[in-house]
Coordinates of C-alpha atoms in Angstrom, one line a residue:
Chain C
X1 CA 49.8 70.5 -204.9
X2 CA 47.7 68.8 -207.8
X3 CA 48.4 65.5 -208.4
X4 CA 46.8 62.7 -211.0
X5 CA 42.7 61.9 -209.9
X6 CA 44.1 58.0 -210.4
X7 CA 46.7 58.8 -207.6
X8 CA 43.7 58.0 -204.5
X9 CA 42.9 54.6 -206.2
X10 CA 46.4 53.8 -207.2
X11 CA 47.8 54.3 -204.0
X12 CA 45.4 51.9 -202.0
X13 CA 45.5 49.2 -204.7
X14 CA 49.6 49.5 -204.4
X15 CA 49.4 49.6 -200.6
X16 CA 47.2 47.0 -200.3
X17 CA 48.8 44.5 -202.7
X18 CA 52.4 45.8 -201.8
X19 CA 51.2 44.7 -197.9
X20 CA 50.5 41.1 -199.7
X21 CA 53.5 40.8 -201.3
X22 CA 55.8 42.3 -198.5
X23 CA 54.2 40.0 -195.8
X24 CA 54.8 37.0 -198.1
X25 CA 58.9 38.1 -198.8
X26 CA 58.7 38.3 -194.7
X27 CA 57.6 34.9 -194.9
X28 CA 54.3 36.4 -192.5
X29 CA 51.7 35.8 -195.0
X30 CA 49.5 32.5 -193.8
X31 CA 46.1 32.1 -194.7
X32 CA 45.3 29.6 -192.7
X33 CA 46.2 28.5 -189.3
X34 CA 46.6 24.9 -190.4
X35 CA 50.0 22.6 -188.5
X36 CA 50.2 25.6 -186.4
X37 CA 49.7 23.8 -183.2
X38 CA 51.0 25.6 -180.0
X39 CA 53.2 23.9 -177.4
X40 CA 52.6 25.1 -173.5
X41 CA 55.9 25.6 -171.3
X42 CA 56.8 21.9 -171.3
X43 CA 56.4 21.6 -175.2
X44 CA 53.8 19.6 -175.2
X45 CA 50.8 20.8 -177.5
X46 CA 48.6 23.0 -176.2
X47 CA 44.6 22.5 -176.1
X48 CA 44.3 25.8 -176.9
X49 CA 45.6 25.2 -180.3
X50 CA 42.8 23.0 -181.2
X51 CA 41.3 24.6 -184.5
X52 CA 38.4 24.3 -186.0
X53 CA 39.6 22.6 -189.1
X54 CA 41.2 19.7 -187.0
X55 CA 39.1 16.1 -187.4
X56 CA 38.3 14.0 -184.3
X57 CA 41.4 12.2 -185.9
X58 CA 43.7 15.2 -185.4
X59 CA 42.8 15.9 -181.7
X60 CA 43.3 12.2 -181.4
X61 CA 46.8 12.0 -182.7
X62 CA 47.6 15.8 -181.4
X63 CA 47.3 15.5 -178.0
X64 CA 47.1 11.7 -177.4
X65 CA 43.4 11.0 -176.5
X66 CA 41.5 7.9 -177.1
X67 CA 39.1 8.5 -179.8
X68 CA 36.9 6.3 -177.7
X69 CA 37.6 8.9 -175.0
X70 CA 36.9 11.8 -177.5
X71 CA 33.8 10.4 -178.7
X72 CA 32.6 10.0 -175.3
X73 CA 33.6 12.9 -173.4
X74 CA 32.7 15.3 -176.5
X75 CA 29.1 13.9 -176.8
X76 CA 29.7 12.8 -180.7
X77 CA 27.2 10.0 -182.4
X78 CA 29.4 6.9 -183.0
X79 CA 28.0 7.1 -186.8
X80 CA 30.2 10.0 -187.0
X81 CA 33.4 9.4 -188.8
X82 CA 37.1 10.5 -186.8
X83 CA 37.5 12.6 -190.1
X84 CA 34.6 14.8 -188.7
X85 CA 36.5 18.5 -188.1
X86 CA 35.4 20.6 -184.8
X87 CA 33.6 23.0 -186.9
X88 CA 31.7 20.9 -188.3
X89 CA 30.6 19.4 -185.0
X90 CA 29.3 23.1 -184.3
X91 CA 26.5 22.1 -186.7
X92 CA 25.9 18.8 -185.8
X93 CA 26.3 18.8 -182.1
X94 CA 23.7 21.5 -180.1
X95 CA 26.0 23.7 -178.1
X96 CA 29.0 22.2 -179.2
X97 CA 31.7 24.8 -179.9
X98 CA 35.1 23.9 -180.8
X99 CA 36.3 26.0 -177.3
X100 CA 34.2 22.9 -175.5
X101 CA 36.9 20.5 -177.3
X102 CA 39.8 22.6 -175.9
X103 CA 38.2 22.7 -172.3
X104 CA 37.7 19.0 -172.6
X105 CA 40.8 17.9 -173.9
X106 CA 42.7 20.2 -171.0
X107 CA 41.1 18.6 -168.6
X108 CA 41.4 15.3 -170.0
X109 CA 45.3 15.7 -169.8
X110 CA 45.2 17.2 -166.4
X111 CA 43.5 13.7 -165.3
X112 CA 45.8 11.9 -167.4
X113 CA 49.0 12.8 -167.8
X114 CA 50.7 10.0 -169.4
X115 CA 48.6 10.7 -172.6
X116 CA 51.2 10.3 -174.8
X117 CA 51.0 12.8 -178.2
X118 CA 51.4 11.4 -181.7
X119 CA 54.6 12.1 -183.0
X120 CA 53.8 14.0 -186.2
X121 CA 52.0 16.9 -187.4
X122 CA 48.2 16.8 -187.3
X123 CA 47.9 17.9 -191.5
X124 CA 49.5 16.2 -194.2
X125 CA 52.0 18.0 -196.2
X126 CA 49.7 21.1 -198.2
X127 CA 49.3 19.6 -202.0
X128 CA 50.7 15.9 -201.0
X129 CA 48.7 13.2 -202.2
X130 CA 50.8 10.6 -201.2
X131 CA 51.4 10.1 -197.5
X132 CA 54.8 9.2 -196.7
X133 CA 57.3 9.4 -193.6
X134 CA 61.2 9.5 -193.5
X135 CA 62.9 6.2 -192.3
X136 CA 62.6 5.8 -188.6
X137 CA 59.4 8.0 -188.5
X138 CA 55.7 6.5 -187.6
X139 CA 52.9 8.1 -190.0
X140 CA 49.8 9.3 -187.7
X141 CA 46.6 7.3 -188.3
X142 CA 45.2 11.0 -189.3
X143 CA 47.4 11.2 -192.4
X144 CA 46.6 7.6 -194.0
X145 CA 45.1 8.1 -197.0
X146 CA 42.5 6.3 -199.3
X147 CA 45.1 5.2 -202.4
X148 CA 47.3 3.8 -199.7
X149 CA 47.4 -0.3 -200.1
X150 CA 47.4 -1.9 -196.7
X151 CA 51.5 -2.9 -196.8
X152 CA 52.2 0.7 -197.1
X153 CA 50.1 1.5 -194.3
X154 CA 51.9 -1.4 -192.0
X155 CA 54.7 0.2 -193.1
X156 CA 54.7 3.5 -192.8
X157 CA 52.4 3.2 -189.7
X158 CA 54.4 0.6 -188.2
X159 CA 51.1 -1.5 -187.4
X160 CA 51.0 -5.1 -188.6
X161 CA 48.6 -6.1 -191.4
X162 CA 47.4 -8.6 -189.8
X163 CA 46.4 -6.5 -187.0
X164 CA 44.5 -4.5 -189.3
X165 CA 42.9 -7.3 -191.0
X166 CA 41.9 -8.9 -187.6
X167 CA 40.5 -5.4 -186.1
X168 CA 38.7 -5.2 -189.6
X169 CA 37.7 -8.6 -189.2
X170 CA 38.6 -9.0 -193.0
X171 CA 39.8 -12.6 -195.0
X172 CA 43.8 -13.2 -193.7
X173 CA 44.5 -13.6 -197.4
X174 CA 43.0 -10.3 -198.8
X175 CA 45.6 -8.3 -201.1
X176 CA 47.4 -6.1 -199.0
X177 CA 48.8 -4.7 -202.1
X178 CA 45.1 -3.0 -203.0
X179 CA 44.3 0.5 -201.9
X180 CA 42.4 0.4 -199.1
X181 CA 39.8 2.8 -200.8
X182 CA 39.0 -0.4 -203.4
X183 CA 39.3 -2.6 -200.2
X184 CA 36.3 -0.5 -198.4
X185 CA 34.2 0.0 -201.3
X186 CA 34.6 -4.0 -202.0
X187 CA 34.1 -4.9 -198.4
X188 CA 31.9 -2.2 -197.3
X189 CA 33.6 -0.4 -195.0
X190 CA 34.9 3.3 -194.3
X191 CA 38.4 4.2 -194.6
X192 CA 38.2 6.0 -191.2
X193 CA 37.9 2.5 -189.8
X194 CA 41.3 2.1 -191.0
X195 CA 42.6 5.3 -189.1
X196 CA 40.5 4.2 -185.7
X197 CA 42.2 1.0 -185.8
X198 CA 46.1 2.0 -186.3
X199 CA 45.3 4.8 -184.3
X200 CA 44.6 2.7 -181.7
X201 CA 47.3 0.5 -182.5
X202 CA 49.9 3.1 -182.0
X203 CA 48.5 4.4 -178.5
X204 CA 48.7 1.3 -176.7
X205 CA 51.8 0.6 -178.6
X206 CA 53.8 4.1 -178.5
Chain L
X1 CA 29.0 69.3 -222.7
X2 CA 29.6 66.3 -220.9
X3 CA 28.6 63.1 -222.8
X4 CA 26.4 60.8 -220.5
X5 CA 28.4 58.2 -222.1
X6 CA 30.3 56.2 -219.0
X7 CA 33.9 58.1 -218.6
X8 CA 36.9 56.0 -218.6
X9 CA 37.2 56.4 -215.0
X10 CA 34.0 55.0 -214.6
X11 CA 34.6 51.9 -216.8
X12 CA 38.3 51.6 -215.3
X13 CA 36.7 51.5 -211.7
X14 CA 33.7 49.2 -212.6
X15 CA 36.3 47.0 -214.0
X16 CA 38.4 47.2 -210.9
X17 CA 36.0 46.5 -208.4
X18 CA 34.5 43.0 -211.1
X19 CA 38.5 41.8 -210.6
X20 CA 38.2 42.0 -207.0
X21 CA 34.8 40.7 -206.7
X22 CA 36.0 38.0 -209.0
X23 CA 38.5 36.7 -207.4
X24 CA 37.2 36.7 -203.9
X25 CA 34.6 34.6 -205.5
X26 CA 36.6 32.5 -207.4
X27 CA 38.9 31.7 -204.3
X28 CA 35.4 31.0 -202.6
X29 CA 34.0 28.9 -204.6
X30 CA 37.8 26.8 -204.8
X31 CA 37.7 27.1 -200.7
X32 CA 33.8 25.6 -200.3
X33 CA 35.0 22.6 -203.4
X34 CA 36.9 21.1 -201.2
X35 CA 39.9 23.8 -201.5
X36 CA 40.3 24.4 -197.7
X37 CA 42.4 21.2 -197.4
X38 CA 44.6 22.0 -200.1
X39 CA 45.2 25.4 -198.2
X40 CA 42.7 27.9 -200.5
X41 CA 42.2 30.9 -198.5
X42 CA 39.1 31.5 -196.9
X43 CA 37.0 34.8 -197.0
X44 CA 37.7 35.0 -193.4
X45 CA 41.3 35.4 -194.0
X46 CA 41.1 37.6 -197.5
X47 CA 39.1 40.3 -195.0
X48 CA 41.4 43.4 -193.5
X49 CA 39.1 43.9 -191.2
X50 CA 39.5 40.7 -189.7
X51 CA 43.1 42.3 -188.7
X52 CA 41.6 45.0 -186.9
X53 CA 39.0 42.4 -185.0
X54 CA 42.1 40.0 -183.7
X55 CA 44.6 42.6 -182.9
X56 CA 43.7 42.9 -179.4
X57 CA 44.1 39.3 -178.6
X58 CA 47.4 39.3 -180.6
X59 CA 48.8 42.4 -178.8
X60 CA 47.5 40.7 -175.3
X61 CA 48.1 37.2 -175.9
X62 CA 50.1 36.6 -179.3
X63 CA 47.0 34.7 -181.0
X64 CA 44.7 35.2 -183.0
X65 CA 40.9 35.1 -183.1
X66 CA 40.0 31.8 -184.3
X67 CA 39.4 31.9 -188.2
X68 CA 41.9 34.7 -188.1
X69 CA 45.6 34.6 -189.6
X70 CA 48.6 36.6 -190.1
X71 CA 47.3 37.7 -194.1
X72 CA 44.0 39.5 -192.1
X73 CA 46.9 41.5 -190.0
X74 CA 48.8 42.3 -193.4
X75 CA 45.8 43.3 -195.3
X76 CA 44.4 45.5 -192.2
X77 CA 48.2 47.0 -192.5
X78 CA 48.3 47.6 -196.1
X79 CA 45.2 49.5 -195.8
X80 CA 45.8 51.5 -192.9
X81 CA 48.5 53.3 -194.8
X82 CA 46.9 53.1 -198.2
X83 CA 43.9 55.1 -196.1
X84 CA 46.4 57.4 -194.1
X85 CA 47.8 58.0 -197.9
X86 CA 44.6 58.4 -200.0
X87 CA 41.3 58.1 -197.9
X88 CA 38.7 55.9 -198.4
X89 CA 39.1 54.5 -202.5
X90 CA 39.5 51.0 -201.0
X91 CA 35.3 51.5 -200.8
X92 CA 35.4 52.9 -203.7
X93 CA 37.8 51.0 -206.0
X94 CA 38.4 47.7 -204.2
X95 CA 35.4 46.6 -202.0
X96 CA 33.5 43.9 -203.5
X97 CA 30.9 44.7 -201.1
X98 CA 30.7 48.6 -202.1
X99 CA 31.1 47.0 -205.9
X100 CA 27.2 44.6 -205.3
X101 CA 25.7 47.9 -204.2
X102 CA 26.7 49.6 -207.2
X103 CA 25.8 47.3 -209.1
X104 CA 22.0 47.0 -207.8
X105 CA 22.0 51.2 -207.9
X106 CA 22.9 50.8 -211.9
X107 CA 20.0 47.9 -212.6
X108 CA 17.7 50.3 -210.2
X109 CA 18.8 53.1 -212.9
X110 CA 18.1 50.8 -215.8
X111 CA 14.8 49.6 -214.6
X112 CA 14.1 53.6 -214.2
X113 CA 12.8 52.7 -210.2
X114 CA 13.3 55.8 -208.6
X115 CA 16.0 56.1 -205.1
X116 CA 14.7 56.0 -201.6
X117 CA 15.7 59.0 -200.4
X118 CA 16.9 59.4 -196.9
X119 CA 16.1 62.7 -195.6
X120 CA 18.9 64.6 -194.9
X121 CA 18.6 64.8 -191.0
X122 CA 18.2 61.3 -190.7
X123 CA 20.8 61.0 -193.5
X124 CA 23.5 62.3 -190.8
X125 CA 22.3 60.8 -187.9
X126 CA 21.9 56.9 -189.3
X127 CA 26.0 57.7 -191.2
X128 CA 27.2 57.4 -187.1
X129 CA 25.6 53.7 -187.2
X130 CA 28.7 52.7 -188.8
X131 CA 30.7 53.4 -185.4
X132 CA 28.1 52.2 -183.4
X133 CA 28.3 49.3 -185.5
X134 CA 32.3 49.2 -185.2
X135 CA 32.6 49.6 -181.1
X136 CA 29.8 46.8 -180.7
X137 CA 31.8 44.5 -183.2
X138 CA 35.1 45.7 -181.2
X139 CA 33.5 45.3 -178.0
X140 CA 31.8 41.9 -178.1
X141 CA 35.3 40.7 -180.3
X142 CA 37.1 41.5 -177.1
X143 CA 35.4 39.8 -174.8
X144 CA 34.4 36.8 -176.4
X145 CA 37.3 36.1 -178.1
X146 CA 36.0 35.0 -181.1
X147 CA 34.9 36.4 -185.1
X148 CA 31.7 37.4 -183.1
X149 CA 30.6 39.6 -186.4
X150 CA 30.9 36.6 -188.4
X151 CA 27.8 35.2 -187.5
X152 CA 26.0 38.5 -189.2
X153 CA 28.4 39.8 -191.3
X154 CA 26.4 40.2 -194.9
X155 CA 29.7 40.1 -196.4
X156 CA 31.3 37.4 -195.5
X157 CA 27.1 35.7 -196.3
X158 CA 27.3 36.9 -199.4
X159 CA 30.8 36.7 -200.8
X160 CA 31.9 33.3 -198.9
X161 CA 29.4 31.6 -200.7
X162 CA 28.2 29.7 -197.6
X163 CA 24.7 30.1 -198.7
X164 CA 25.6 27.6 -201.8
X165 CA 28.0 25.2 -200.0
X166 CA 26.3 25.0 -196.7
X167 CA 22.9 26.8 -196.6
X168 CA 22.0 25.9 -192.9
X169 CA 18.5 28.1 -192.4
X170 CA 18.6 26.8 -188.6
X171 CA 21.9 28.4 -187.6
X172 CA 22.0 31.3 -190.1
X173 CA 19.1 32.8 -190.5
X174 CA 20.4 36.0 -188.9
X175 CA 23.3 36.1 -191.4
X176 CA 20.7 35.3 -194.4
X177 CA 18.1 37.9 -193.2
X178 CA 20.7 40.7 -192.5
X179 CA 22.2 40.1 -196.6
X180 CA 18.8 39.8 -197.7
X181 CA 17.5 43.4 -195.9
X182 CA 20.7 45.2 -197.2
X183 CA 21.0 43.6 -200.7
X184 CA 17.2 44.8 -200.9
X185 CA 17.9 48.0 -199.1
X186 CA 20.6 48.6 -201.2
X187 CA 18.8 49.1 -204.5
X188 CA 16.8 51.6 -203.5
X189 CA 19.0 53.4 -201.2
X190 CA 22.5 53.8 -202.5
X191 CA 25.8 52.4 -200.9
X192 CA 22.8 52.0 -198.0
X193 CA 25.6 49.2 -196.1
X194 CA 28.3 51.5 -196.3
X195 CA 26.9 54.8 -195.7
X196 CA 25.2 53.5 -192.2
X197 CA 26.5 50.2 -191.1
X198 CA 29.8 49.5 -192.1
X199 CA 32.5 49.0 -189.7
X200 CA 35.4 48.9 -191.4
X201 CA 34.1 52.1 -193.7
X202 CA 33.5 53.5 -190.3
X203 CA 37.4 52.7 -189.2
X204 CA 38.4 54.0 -192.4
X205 CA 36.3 57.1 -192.7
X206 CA 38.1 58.3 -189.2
X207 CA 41.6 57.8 -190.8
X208 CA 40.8 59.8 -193.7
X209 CA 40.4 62.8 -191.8
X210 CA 44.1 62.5 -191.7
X211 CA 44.5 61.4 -195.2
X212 CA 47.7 62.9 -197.3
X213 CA 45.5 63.3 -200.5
X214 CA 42.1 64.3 -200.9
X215 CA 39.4 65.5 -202.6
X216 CA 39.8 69.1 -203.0
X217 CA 37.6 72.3 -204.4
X218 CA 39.0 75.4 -205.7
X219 CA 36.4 77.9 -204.3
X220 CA 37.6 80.4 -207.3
X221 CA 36.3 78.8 -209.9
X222 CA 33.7 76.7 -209.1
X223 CA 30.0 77.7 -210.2
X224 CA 28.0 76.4 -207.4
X225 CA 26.3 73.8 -210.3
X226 CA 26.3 71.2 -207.2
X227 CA 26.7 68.7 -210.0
X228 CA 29.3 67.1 -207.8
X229 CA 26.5 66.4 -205.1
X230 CA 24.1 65.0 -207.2
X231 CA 26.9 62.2 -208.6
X232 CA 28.2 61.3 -205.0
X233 CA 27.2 58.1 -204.5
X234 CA 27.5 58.3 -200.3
X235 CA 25.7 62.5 -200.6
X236 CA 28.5 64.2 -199.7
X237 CA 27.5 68.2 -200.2
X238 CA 30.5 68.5 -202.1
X239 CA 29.7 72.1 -203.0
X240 CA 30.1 72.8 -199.4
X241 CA 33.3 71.7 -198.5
X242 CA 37.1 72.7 -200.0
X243 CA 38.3 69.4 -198.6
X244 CA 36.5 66.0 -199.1
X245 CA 37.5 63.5 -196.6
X246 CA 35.9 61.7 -194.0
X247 CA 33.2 59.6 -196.0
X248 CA 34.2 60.4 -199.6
X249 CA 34.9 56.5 -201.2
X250 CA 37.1 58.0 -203.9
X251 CA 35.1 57.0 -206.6
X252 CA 35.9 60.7 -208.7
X253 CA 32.3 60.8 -209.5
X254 CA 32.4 64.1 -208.6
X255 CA 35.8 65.2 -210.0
X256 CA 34.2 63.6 -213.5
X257 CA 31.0 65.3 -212.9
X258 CA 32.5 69.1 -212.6
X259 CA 31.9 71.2 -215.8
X260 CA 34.7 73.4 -215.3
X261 CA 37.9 71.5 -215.5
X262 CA 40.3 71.5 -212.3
X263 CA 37.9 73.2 -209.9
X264 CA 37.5 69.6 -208.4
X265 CA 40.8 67.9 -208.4
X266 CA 43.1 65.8 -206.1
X267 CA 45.2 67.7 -203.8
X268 CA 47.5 67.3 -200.8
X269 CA 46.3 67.8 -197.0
X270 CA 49.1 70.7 -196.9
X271 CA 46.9 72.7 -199.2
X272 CA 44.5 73.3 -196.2
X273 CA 46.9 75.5 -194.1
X274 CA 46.9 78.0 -196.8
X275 CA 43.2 77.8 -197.5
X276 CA 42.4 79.0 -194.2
X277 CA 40.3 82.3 -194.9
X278 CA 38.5 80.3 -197.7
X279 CA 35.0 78.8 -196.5
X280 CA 36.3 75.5 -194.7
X281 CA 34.7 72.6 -194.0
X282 CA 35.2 68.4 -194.0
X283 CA 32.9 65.9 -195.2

């Protein structure tokens, strides 16, 4: 049987996009293997799910390790900011592979097992600017974000401001309504100092 | 006589394989901006055969390879049956890979610098690279568990645009030596990645031995001109064969080449059981 030459090309561009649009009615289509962190048999998340996109933050807040821990047991320069992703680290860190971060972080929860997870996801909400969390819900250090001002952080973080400000070692009467992205570029200091401090806040204060 | 204008096929293809090419670079550039946190797709997960390197783990273990995802398993799907259906025209048509080499065959043409060619001897023995190629990828995928191919892959060099966004000499060089030897290679030898070192043209030319339509020549009427051989871009002796499958890209070259009209044409697979006294062969 003869058929049409454009038949060979048509049918691989159709199969091929039809796949596309087929896995995405399935709802199987993901390009990414972002807020997809496994739970092991107690539901708990898994080490294994640490990706290479996640920050030093993420791992933090994910399976409830100390970033002081982290920094320590993974070997990363303190200059490094807790916004630093594990892929990343592949480049800066000799022999560092983001499997050495899943070794380390299972064993680090074998040897302490009241490590106590955050409570949200690891990624804020694809396309969200604006962090927020539904009443009752605490906002992970990881998710705090540069236009917040520091009342919506005690807020939605549940960490006092004056906390902060004392961590910070910043002036009592500073605005808290500014945006702690004006704050640090007036005061000189990273936003990721913010995170390190309320993330600390909420571990010792779960 | 055949104008050596560019047929329509040949413009509609071209234009084809600048969309795909286009876009994957496009989505690129949006993913190395600063797009990968506001969920652009990588090139990683835009490559089918990235669904064919993670399988095994997901099968085993329900994960996949890291910088892996569900759309490399859909993709490596879709084109499974689009190559059980219709061969290998992904390579031609849809490749943004097979599209660059083209592309440096066509300046090579306009510059008037003659081809490399590979004698034909060594012609067939380097075109079984591309499984060697494929097992080793398959093989050291396995048992790592990881994009091992990644870390050469002048595809994923070349079209993820890392060598803009995070040129890193130290840790690349392999994967900027390997794009620069086959972007080179490639202008004097035609299709040179695909015809000797591509895996996933290697997984795809064993399913389009099996492929429902194909390439076919009636043996009646054709003059023996070997036209068709001269305008296959991967030298398939298209003269020789009544079926053309296993390494034919679909491009139609050939079919647009042929002076006398329906001798080369696109048939069906179940044309071969009645062609059985007829000079046989497979590409």
């Amino acid at each position: 049987m003869r058929v049409h030459r454009y038949v060979l090309p048509a049918i691989v561009l159709v199969a091929l996009l039809g796949s596309v649009l087929v896995g995405k009615l399935a709802g199987d289509w993901a390009t990414t293997g972002k807020g997809d962190v496994p739970v092991d048999a107690s539901g708990a998340p898994d080490p294994e799910g640490i990706k290479g996109w996640m920050t030093l933050q993420d791992v933090s807040d994910t399976y409830g390790v100390p970033l002081a821990d982290l920094y320590t047991g993974l070997g990363v320069p303190a200059d490094l900011p807790p916004t630093t992703a594990m892929k990343d680290l592949e480049n800066i860190i000799p022999n560092f592979e983001t499997e050495t971060a899943r070794l380390w972080v299972a064993n680090y929860l074998a040897a302490h097992p009241g490590a106590v997870a955050a409570p949200t996801s690891p990624t804020a909400p694809a396309g969200g600017d604006q962090a927020s969390t539904p009443p009752g819900t605490r906002l992970a250090a990881s998710d705090i974000k540069g236009q917040m001002t520091l009342n919506e952080i005690a807020e939605q973080c549940q960490v006092p401001v004056s906390y902060i400000l004392e961590q910070m070692k910043l002036d009592p009467g500073i605005d808290a309504n500014q945006g702690i992205k004006d704050l640090a570029e007036k005061y000189g200091f990273e936003v990721g100092a913010v995170r390190i401090v309320v993330s600390e806040y909420q571990t010792t204060h779960p | 006589m055949k104008s050596k204008n560019p047929s329509h096929t040949h413009i509609i293809r071209r234009l084809v394989q600048f969309g795909f090419a286009l876009f994957i670079l496009v989505t690129a550039a949006r993913h190395g901006l600063g797009g990968e946190e506001a969920g652009v797709a990588s090139t990683d997960a835009l490559c089918p055969f990235g669904g064919l390197e993670t399988l095994w783990r997901l099968v085993v273990n329900g994960r996949y390879i890291p910088k892996t995802h569900a759309s490399n398993v859909v993709l490596g799907v879709g084109l499974l049956v689009g190559t059980v259906l219709a061969g290998g025209a992904f390579c031609g048509w849809i490749c943004p890979f097979g599209g660059l080499q083209d592309l440096l065959t066509a300046l090579r043409r306009r510059l008037r610098v003659p081809e490399l060619r590979v004698p034909d001897k060594a012609d067939r023995i380097l075109g079984y690279g591309r499984y060697l190629v494929l097992a080793g990828i398959l093989y050291a995928t396995v048992s790592t568990a990881k994009l091992w191919f990644a870390s050469f892959d002048p595809y994923r060099t070349i079209f993820s645009l890392s060598w803009l966004f995070e040129f890193n000499w130290a840790t690349s060089w392999p994967a900027y030596t390997i794009s620069l030897a086959i972007i080179v290679g490639s202008f004097f030898v035609p299709r040179l990645w695909c015809r000797y070192l591509c895996p996933l043209g290697g997984t795809l030319s064993l399913l389009s031995r099996i492929s429902l339509f194909r390439i076919r020549r009636d043996t009646s009427t054709c003059i023996d001109c070997k036209k068709c051989d001269k305008a296959c871009p991967v030298r398939i002796k298209v003269s020789d064969k009544r079926s053309v499958t296993a390494d034919c890209i679909g491009c139609l070259q050939c079919i647009e080449t042929c002076p006398v009209p329906d001798t080369l044409y696109v048939g069906t697979i179940v044309e071969s059981a009645h062609a059985a006294e007829s000079k046989e062969g497979v590409a």
